[in-house]
Amino acid sequence: MYNFIQKFHSGWAYVAIIVLVIAVVNSLLGKSSQKEFTDKDRKIALFALIGTHVQLLIGFILYFVSPLGSAAFGQMKEASLRLTSLEHPLVNIIAIVLITVGWSKHKKAALSEAKFKSIAIFYGIGLLLILSRIPWNLWF
Ligand code: HEM
């Protein structure tokens, strides 16, 4: 169980980060070229939303089956355990909440520019937060 979930979370991280980067770049390009927000742009943002939510769900399960998750919670002096048991989960949850806010703000916005802007800002901050707390030494 642990091995499967750990491998899934490790592999899906590529999907989640790649679709998120594509959504951020696409929204920045769309905003700067002042083009119309099309169904293709909506789908790109939606894939990034789904990709990160799937990773969130796997992360929740992993947290309770991994020796580096809840089992290590409280060992704050060990930086690598603090990262996997506290900082990585907490910061990623905040990042995915921001991405979700960006998605709902883009839906409420009437103008194409405002749609691109909310995706660029909220998805962009989410991406930076996620990248700031990846356990790189475990991943590579
Ligand atoms: C988009 C969000 C997230 C991304 C991109 C991500 C990515 C990663 C990556 C790349 C690793 C290292 C995997 C490896 O060992 O090869 C990892 C480990 C881990 N993640 Fe996440 N994660 C995300 C969200 C979460 C969330 C929300 C939680 C918990 C609620 C979580 C819990 C964990 C735990 C406990 C580990 C250590 C697992 C182990 O090696 O035993 N992750 N994550």
Coordinates of N, CA, C and O and ligand atoms in Angstrom, one line a residue:
M1 N 0.8 -1.2 0.0 CA 0.0 0.0 0.0 C 0.9 1.3 0.0 O 0.8 2.1 -0.9
Y2 N 1.8 1.3 1.0 CA 2.7 2.5 1.1 C 3.5 2.7 -0.2 O 3.5 3.8 -0.8
N3 N 4.1 1.6 -0.7 CA 5.0 1.7 -1.9 C 4.2 2.2 -3.1 O 4.7 3.1 -3.8
F4 N 3.0 1.7 -3.3 CA 2.2 2.1 -4.4 C 1.8 3.6 -4.3 O 2.0 4.3 -5.3
I5 N 1.3 4.0 -3.2 CA 0.9 5.4 -3.0 C 2.1 6.3 -3.1 O 2.0 7.4 -3.8
Q6 N 3.2 5.9 -2.6 CA 4.4 6.8 -2.6 C 4.9 6.9 -4.1 O 5.2 8.0 -4.5
K7 N 4.8 5.8 -4.9 CA 5.3 5.9 -6.3 C 4.3 6.7 -7.1 O 4.7 7.5 -8.0
F8 N 3.0 6.6 -6.8 CA 1.9 7.3 -7.5 C 2.1 8.8 -7.3 O 2.2 9.6 -8.2
H9 N 2.3 9.2 -6.0 CA 2.5 10.6 -5.6 C 3.8 11.2 -6.3 O 3.8 12.3 -6.7
S10 N 4.8 10.3 -6.3 CA 6.1 10.8 -6.9 C 5.9 11.0 -8.4 O 6.4 12.0 -8.9
G11 N 5.2 10.0 -9.1 CA 5.1 10.1 -10.5 C 4.0 11.2 -10.9 O 4.3 12.0 -11.9
W12 N 3.0 11.3 -10.2 CA 1.9 12.3 -10.5 C 2.4 13.7 -10.3 O 1.9 14.6 -10.9
A13 N 3.4 13.9 -9.5 CA 4.0 15.2 -9.2 C 4.4 15.8 -10.6 O 4.3 17.0 -10.8
Y14 N 5.0 15.0 -11.5 CA 5.4 15.5 -12.8 C 4.2 16.1 -13.5 O 4.2 17.2 -14.1
V15 N 3.1 15.3 -13.6 CA 1.9 15.7 -14.3 C 1.4 17.0 -13.7 O 1.1 17.9 -14.4
A16 N 1.2 17.0 -12.4 CA 0.6 18.2 -11.7 C 1.5 19.4 -12.0 O 0.9 20.5 -12.3
I17 N 2.8 19.3 -11.9 CA 3.6 20.5 -12.1 C 3.7 20.9 -13.5 O 3.6 22.1 -13.8
I18 N 3.7 20.0 -14.4 CA 3.8 20.3 -15.9 C 2.5 21.0 -16.3 O 2.5 22.1 -16.9
V19 N 1.3 20.5 -15.9 CA 0.1 21.1 -16.3 C -0.1 22.5 -15.7 O -0.6 23.4 -16.3
L20 N 0.4 22.6 -14.5 CA 0.3 23.9 -13.8 C 1.2 24.9 -14.5 O 0.8 26.1 -14.7
V21 N 2.4 24.5 -14.9 CA 3.4 25.4 -15.6 C 2.7 25.9 -16.9 O 2.7 27.1 -17.3
I22 N 2.1 24.9 -17.6 CA 1.5 25.2 -18.9 C 0.3 26.2 -18.7 O 0.2 27.2 -19.4
A23 N -0.5 26.0 -17.6 CA -1.6 26.9 -17.4 C -1.1 28.4 -17.0 O -1.7 29.4 -17.5
V24 N 0.0 28.4 -16.3 CA 0.5 29.8 -15.9 C 1.1 30.5 -17.1 O 0.7 31.6 -17.4
V25 N 1.9 29.7 -17.9 CA 2.5 30.4 -19.1 C 1.4 30.8 -20.1 O 1.4 31.9 -20.7
N26 N 0.4 29.9 -20.3 CA -0.7 30.2 -21.2 C -1.5 31.5 -20.8 O -1.9 32.3 -21.6
S27 N -1.7 31.6 -19.5 CA -2.5 32.8 -19.0 C -1.7 34.0 -19.1 O -2.2 35.1 -19.5
L28 N -0.3 33.9 -18.9 CA 0.5 35.1 -19.1 C 0.6 35.5 -20.5 O 0.5 36.7 -20.8
L29 N 0.7 34.6 -21.4 CA 0.7 34.9 -22.9 C -0.6 35.5 -23.3 O -0.7 36.5 -24.0
G30 N -1.7 34.9 -22.8 CA -3.1 35.4 -23.2 C -3.3 36.8 -22.7 O -3.8 37.6 -23.4
K31 N -2.8 37.1 -21.5 CA -3.0 38.4 -20.9 C -2.2 39.4 -21.7 O -2.7 40.5 -22.1
S32 N -0.9 39.1 -21.9 CA 0.0 40.0 -22.6 C -0.4 40.3 -24.0 O -0.2 41.4 -24.6
S33 N -1.0 39.3 -24.7 CA -1.4 39.5 -26.1 C -2.8 40.0 -26.2 O -3.3 40.2 -27.3
Q34 N -3.5 40.2 -25.1 CA -4.9 40.7 -25.0 C -5.8 39.9 -25.9 O -6.7 40.5 -26.6
K35 N -5.6 38.6 -26.0 CA -6.5 37.8 -26.8 C -7.7 37.4 -26.1 O -7.8 37.5 -24.8
E36 N -8.7 36.8 -26.8 CA -9.9 36.4 -26.2 C -9.7 35.1 -25.4 O -8.9 34.2 -25.9
F37 N -10.4 34.9 -24.3 CA -10.3 33.7 -23.5 C -11.2 32.7 -24.1 O -12.4 32.8 -24.2
T38 N -10.6 31.6 -24.7 CA -11.4 30.6 -25.4 C -11.6 29.4 -24.6 O -11.1 29.2 -23.5
D39 N -12.3 28.4 -25.2 CA -12.6 27.1 -24.5 C -11.3 26.4 -24.3 O -11.1 25.7 -23.3
K40 N -10.3 26.5 -25.2 CA -9.0 25.9 -25.0 C -8.3 26.4 -23.8 O -7.8 25.6 -23.0
D41 N -8.4 27.7 -23.5 CA -7.8 28.3 -22.3 C -8.5 27.8 -21.1 O -7.8 27.5 -20.1
R42 N -9.8 27.7 -21.1 CA -10.5 27.1 -20.0 C -10.1 25.7 -19.7 O -9.9 25.3 -18.5
K43 N -9.9 24.9 -20.7 CA -9.6 23.5 -20.5 C -8.2 23.4 -19.9 O -7.9 22.5 -19.1
I44 N -7.3 24.2 -20.4 CA -5.9 24.2 -19.9 C -5.9 24.5 -18.4 O -5.3 23.8 -17.6
A45 N -6.7 25.5 -18.0 CA -6.8 25.8 -16.5 C -7.5 24.7 -15.8 O -7.1 24.4 -14.6
L46 N -8.5 24.1 -16.4 CA -9.2 23.0 -15.7 C -8.3 21.8 -15.5 O -8.3 21.2 -14.4
F47 N -7.5 21.4 -16.5 CA -6.6 20.3 -16.3 C -5.6 20.6 -15.2 O -5.3 19.6 -14.4
A48 N -5.1 21.8 -15.1 CA -4.2 22.1 -14.0 C -4.9 22.0 -12.6 O -4.4 21.5 -11.6
L49 N -6.2 22.4 -12.6 CA -7.0 22.3 -11.4 C -7.2 20.9 -11.0 O -6.9 20.5 -9.8
I50 N -7.6 20.0 -12.0 CA -7.8 18.6 -11.7 C -6.5 17.9 -11.3 O -6.4 17.2 -10.3
G51 N -5.4 18.2 -12.1 CA -4.1 17.6 -11.8 C -3.6 17.9 -10.4 O -3.1 16.9 -9.7
T52 N -3.8 19.1 -9.9 CA -3.3 19.4 -8.5 C -4.3 18.8 -7.5 O -3.8 18.4 -6.4
H53 N -5.6 18.8 -7.8 CA -6.5 18.2 -6.8 C -6.3 16.7 -6.7 O -6.4 16.1 -5.6
V54 N -5.9 16.0 -7.8 CA -5.6 14.6 -7.7 C -4.4 14.4 -6.8 O -4.4 13.5 -5.9
Q55 N -3.4 15.2 -7.0 CA -2.2 15.1 -6.2 C -2.5 15.4 -4.7 O -1.9 14.8 -3.8
L56 N -3.4 16.3 -4.4 CA -3.8 16.6 -3.1 C -4.4 15.4 -2.4 O -4.1 15.0 -1.3
L57 N -5.3 14.7 -3.1 CA -6.0 13.5 -2.6 C -4.9 12.4 -2.3 O -5.0 11.8 -1.2
I58 N -4.0 12.2 -3.3 CA -3.0 11.2 -3.0 C -2.1 11.6 -1.8 O -1.8 10.7 -1.0
G59 N -1.8 12.9 -1.8 CA -1.0 13.4 -0.7 C -1.6 13.1 0.7 O -0.9 12.7 1.6
F60 N -2.9 13.3 0.8 CA -3.7 13.1 2.0 C -3.5 11.6 2.5 O -3.2 11.3 3.6
I61 N -3.7 10.7 1.5 CA -3.6 9.2 1.9 C -2.1 8.9 2.3 O -1.9 8.3 3.3
L62 N -1.2 9.4 1.4 CA 0.2 9.2 1.7 C 0.6 9.7 3.1 O 1.4 9.0 3.8
Y63 N 0.1 10.8 3.5 CA 0.4 11.4 4.8 C 0.2 10.4 5.9 O 1.0 10.4 6.9
F64 N -0.8 9.6 5.8 CA -1.1 8.7 6.9 C -0.5 7.3 6.8 O -0.6 6.5 7.7
V65 N 0.0 7.0 5.6 CA 0.7 5.7 5.5 C 2.2 5.8 5.4 O 2.9 4.7 5.5
S66 N 2.7 7.0 5.2 CA 4.2 7.1 5.1 C 4.8 7.3 6.5 O 4.3 8.0 7.3
P67 N 6.0 6.7 6.6 CA 6.8 7.0 7.9 C 7.3 8.4 8.0 O 7.7 8.9 9.0
L68 N 7.2 9.1 6.8 CA 7.7 10.5 6.8 C 6.6 11.5 6.9 O 6.8 12.7 6.9
G69 N 5.3 11.0 7.1 CA 4.1 11.9 7.2 C 3.7 12.1 8.6 O 4.6 12.5 9.5
S70 N 2.5 11.7 9.0 CA 2.0 11.9 10.3 C 2.8 11.2 11.4 O 2.9 11.7 12.5
A71 N 3.4 10.1 11.0 CA 4.2 9.3 12.0 C 5.4 10.1 12.4 O 6.0 9.9 13.5
A72 N 5.9 11.1 11.6 CA 7.1 11.8 11.9 C 6.7 13.2 12.4 O 7.6 14.0 12.8
F73 N 5.4 13.5 12.5 CA 5.0 14.8 13.0 C 5.4 15.1 14.4 O 5.3 14.2 15.3
G74 N 6.0 16.2 14.6 CA 6.5 16.6 16.0 C 8.0 16.5 16.0 O 8.6 17.1 17.0
Q75 N 8.6 15.9 15.1 CA 10.1 15.9 15.1 C 10.6 17.1 14.3 O 11.2 17.0 13.3
M76 N 10.4 18.2 15.0 CA 10.6 19.5 14.3 C 12.1 19.9 14.2 O 12.5 20.8 13.4
K77 N 12.9 19.2 15.0 CA 14.4 19.6 14.9 C 15.1 19.0 13.7 O 16.1 19.5 13.2
E78 N 14.5 17.9 13.1 CA 15.1 17.3 11.9 C 14.4 17.9 10.7 O 13.2 17.7 10.4
A79 N 15.2 18.7 10.0 CA 14.7 19.5 8.9 C 14.0 18.7 7.8 O 12.9 19.1 7.3
S80 N 14.5 17.5 7.5 CA 13.9 16.7 6.4 C 12.5 16.2 6.8 O 11.6 16.1 6.0
L81 N 12.4 15.8 8.1 CA 11.1 15.3 8.6 C 10.1 16.4 8.8 O 8.9 16.3 8.6
R82 N 10.6 17.6 9.2 CA 9.7 18.8 9.3 C 9.2 19.1 8.0 O 8.0 19.5 7.8
L83 N 10.0 19.0 6.9 CA 9.5 19.3 5.6 C 8.4 18.3 5.1 O 7.4 18.7 4.7
T84 N 8.6 17.0 5.3 CA 7.6 16.0 4.8 C 6.4 15.9 5.7 O 5.3 15.6 5.2
S85 N 6.6 16.2 7.0 CA 5.4 15.9 7.9 C 4.7 17.2 8.2 O 3.5 17.2 8.7
L86 N 5.3 18.4 7.8 CA 4.5 19.6 8.1 C 4.6 20.7 7.0 O 3.5 21.0 6.4
E87 N 5.8 21.1 6.6 CA 5.9 22.2 5.7 C 5.3 21.8 4.3 O 4.5 22.6 3.7
H88 N 5.7 20.7 3.7 CA 5.3 20.3 2.4 C 3.7 20.1 2.3 O 3.1 20.7 1.5
P89 N 3.1 19.4 3.3 CA 1.7 19.2 3.2 C 0.9 20.6 3.4 O 0.1 20.9 2.6
L90 N 1.4 21.3 4.4 CA 0.7 22.6 4.7 C 0.8 23.6 3.6 O -0.3 24.1 3.1
V91 N 2.0 23.8 3.1 CA 2.2 24.8 2.0 C 1.5 24.3 0.7 O 0.9 25.2 0.0
N92 N 1.5 23.0 0.5 CA 0.8 22.5 -0.7 C -0.7 22.7 -0.6 O -1.4 23.0 -1.6
I93 N -1.3 22.5 0.6 CA -2.7 22.7 0.8 C -3.1 24.1 0.5 O -4.0 24.4 -0.2
I94 N -2.3 25.1 1.0 CA -2.5 26.5 0.8 C -2.4 26.8 -0.7 O -3.3 27.5 -1.2
A95 N -1.4 26.2 -1.4 CA -1.2 26.5 -2.8 C -2.4 26.0 -3.6 O -2.9 26.7 -4.5
I96 N -3.0 24.8 -3.2 CA -4.1 24.3 -4.0 C -5.4 25.1 -3.7 O -6.3 25.2 -4.6
V97 N -5.5 25.6 -2.4 CA -6.7 26.5 -2.1 C -6.6 27.7 -3.0 O -7.6 28.1 -3.6
L98 N -5.4 28.3 -3.2 CA -5.2 29.5 -4.0 C -5.6 29.2 -5.5 O -6.2 30.0 -6.1
I99 N -5.1 28.0 -5.9 CA -5.4 27.6 -7.3 C -6.9 27.5 -7.5 O -7.5 28.0 -8.5
T100 N -7.6 27.0 -6.5 CA -9.1 26.8 -6.6 C -9.7 28.2 -6.6 O -10.7 28.4 -7.3
V101 N -9.2 29.1 -5.8 CA -9.8 30.5 -5.7 C -9.6 31.1 -7.1 O -10.5 31.8 -7.7
G102 N -8.4 30.9 -7.7 CA -8.1 31.5 -9.1 C -9.1 31.0 -10.1 O -9.6 31.7 -10.9
W103 N -9.4 29.7 -10.0 CA -10.4 29.0 -10.9 C -11.7 29.7 -10.8 O -12.4 30.0 -11.7
S104 N -12.2 29.8 -9.5 CA -13.6 30.3 -9.3 C -13.6 31.8 -9.7 O -14.6 32.3 -10.2
K105 N -12.5 32.6 -9.4 CA -12.5 34.0 -9.8 C -12.6 34.1 -11.3 O -13.2 35.0 -11.8
H106 N -11.8 33.3 -12.1 CA -11.9 33.4 -13.5 C -13.3 33.1 -14.1 O -13.7 33.7 -15.0
K107 N -14.0 32.2 -13.4 CA -15.3 31.9 -13.8 C -16.3 33.0 -13.6 O -17.2 33.3 -14.5
K108 N -16.1 33.8 -12.5 CA -17.0 34.9 -12.2 C -16.7 36.1 -13.1 O -17.5 37.0 -13.4
A109 N -15.4 36.2 -13.6 CA -15.0 37.4 -14.3 C -15.7 37.4 -15.7 O -15.9 36.4 -16.3
A110 N -16.0 38.6 -16.2 CA -16.7 38.7 -17.4 C -15.7 38.9 -18.6 O -15.9 38.4 -19.7
L111 N -14.7 39.7 -18.4 CA -13.7 40.0 -19.4 C -12.6 39.0 -19.5 O -12.1 38.5 -18.5
S112 N -12.1 38.8 -20.8 CA -11.0 37.8 -21.0 C -9.8 38.2 -20.2 O -9.1 37.4 -19.6
E113 N -9.5 39.5 -20.2 CA -8.3 40.0 -19.5 C -8.3 39.6 -18.1 O -7.3 39.1 -17.5
A114 N -9.5 39.8 -17.4 CA -9.6 39.5 -16.0 C -9.5 38.0 -15.8 O -9.0 37.5 -14.8
K115 N -10.0 37.2 -16.7 CA -9.9 35.7 -16.6 C -8.5 35.3 -16.6 O -8.0 34.5 -15.7
F116 N -7.7 35.8 -17.6 CA -6.3 35.4 -17.7 C -5.6 35.9 -16.4 O -4.7 35.2 -15.9
K117 N -5.9 37.1 -16.0 CA -5.2 37.7 -14.8 C -5.4 36.8 -13.6 O -4.4 36.6 -12.9
S118 N -6.6 36.4 -13.3 CA -6.8 35.6 -12.0 C -6.1 34.3 -12.1 O -5.6 33.8 -11.1
I119 N -6.1 33.7 -13.3 CA -5.4 32.4 -13.4 C -3.9 32.7 -13.3 O -3.2 31.9 -12.5
A120 N -3.4 33.7 -13.9 CA -1.9 34.0 -13.9 C -1.5 34.2 -12.4 O -0.5 33.7 -12.0
I121 N -2.3 35.0 -11.7 CA -1.8 35.4 -10.3 C -2.0 34.2 -9.4 O -1.0 33.8 -8.7
F122 N -3.2 33.6 -9.3 CA -3.4 32.6 -8.3 C -2.7 31.3 -8.6 O -2.1 30.6 -7.7
Y123 N -2.7 30.9 -9.9 CA -2.0 29.6 -10.3 C -0.5 29.9 -10.1 O 0.2 29.0 -9.7
G124 N -0.1 31.1 -10.5 CA 1.4 31.4 -10.4 C 1.9 31.4 -9.0 O 2.9 30.8 -8.7
I125 N 1.1 32.0 -8.0 CA 1.6 31.9 -6.6 C 1.5 30.5 -6.1 O 2.4 30.0 -5.5
G126 N 0.5 29.7 -6.5 CA 0.4 28.3 -6.2 C 1.6 27.5 -6.6 O 2.2 26.7 -5.9
L127 N 2.0 27.8 -7.9 CA 3.1 27.0 -8.4 C 4.4 27.4 -7.6 O 5.2 26.4 -7.3
L128 N 4.6 28.6 -7.3 CA 5.8 29.0 -6.6 C 5.8 28.4 -5.2 O 6.8 27.9 -4.7
L129 N 4.6 28.4 -4.6 CA 4.6 27.7 -3.2 C 4.9 26.2 -3.3 O 5.6 25.7 -2.5
I130 N 4.3 25.6 -4.3 CA 4.5 24.1 -4.5 C 6.0 23.9 -4.7 O 6.6 23.0 -4.0
L131 N 6.7 24.7 -5.6 CA 8.1 24.4 -5.9 C 9.0 24.7 -4.7 O 10.0 24.2 -4.5
S132 N 8.5 25.7 -3.8 CA 9.3 26.0 -2.6 C 9.4 24.9 -1.6 O 10.3 25.0 -0.7
R133 N 8.5 24.0 -1.6 CA 8.4 23.0 -0.6 C 8.4 21.5 -1.1 O 7.9 20.6 -0.5
I134 N 9.0 21.3 -2.2 CA 9.2 19.9 -2.8 C 10.4 19.3 -2.0 O 11.4 19.9 -1.9
P135 N 10.2 18.0 -1.6 CA 11.4 17.3 -1.0 C 12.3 16.8 -2.1 O 12.2 15.7 -2.5
W136 N 13.1 17.8 -2.7 CA 13.9 17.5 -3.9 C 14.8 16.3 -3.7 O 15.0 15.5 -4.6
N137 N 15.4 16.2 -2.5 CA 16.3 15.1 -2.3 C 15.7 13.7 -2.3 O 16.3 12.7 -2.7
L138 N 14.4 13.6 -2.0 CA 13.6 12.3 -2.1 C 13.2 12.1 -3.5 O 13.2 10.9 -4.0
W139 N 12.9 13.1 -4.3 CA 12.4 13.0 -5.6 C 13.4 12.6 -6.6 O 13.1 11.8 -7.5
F140 N 14.6 13.2 -6.5 CA 15.7 12.9 -7.5 C 16.7 12.0 -7.0 O 17.0 12.1 -5.8
Ligands
HEM1 C1 0.6 19.7 -5.9 C2 0.9 19.3 -4.7 C3 2.0 18.3 -4.3 C4 3.1 18.0 -5.1 C5 3.5 18.5 -6.4 C6 3.8 17.0 -4.3 C7 5.0 16.4 -4.7 C8 5.8 15.5 -3.9 C9 7.0 14.9 -4.3 C10 7.7 15.2 -5.6 C11 7.4 14.2 -3.2 C12 8.7 13.3 -3.2 C13 8.3 11.9 -3.7 C14 9.4 10.9 -3.7 O1 9.8 10.4 -2.7 O2 9.8 10.5 -4.8 C15 6.4 14.2 -2.2 C16 6.5 13.6 -1.0 C17 5.5 13.6 0.0 N1 4.3 14.3 -0.1 FE1 3.7 15.5 -1.6 N2 3.1 16.7 -3.1 C18 2.0 17.5 -3.1 C19 1.1 17.6 -2.1 C20 1.1 16.9 -0.9 C21 0.1 17.0 0.1 C22 -1.1 17.9 0.1 C23 0.4 16.1 1.1 C24 -0.2 15.8 2.4 C25 -1.4 16.2 2.8 C26 1.7 15.5 0.7 C27 2.4 14.5 1.4 C28 3.6 14.0 1.1 C29 4.4 13.1 2.0 C30 4.0 12.6 3.3 C31 5.6 12.9 1.3 C32 6.8 12.0 1.8 C33 6.4 10.6 1.2 C34 7.5 9.5 1.4 O3 8.5 9.5 0.7 O4 7.2 8.6 2.2 N3 2.0 16.0 -0.6 N4 5.4 15.1 -2.6

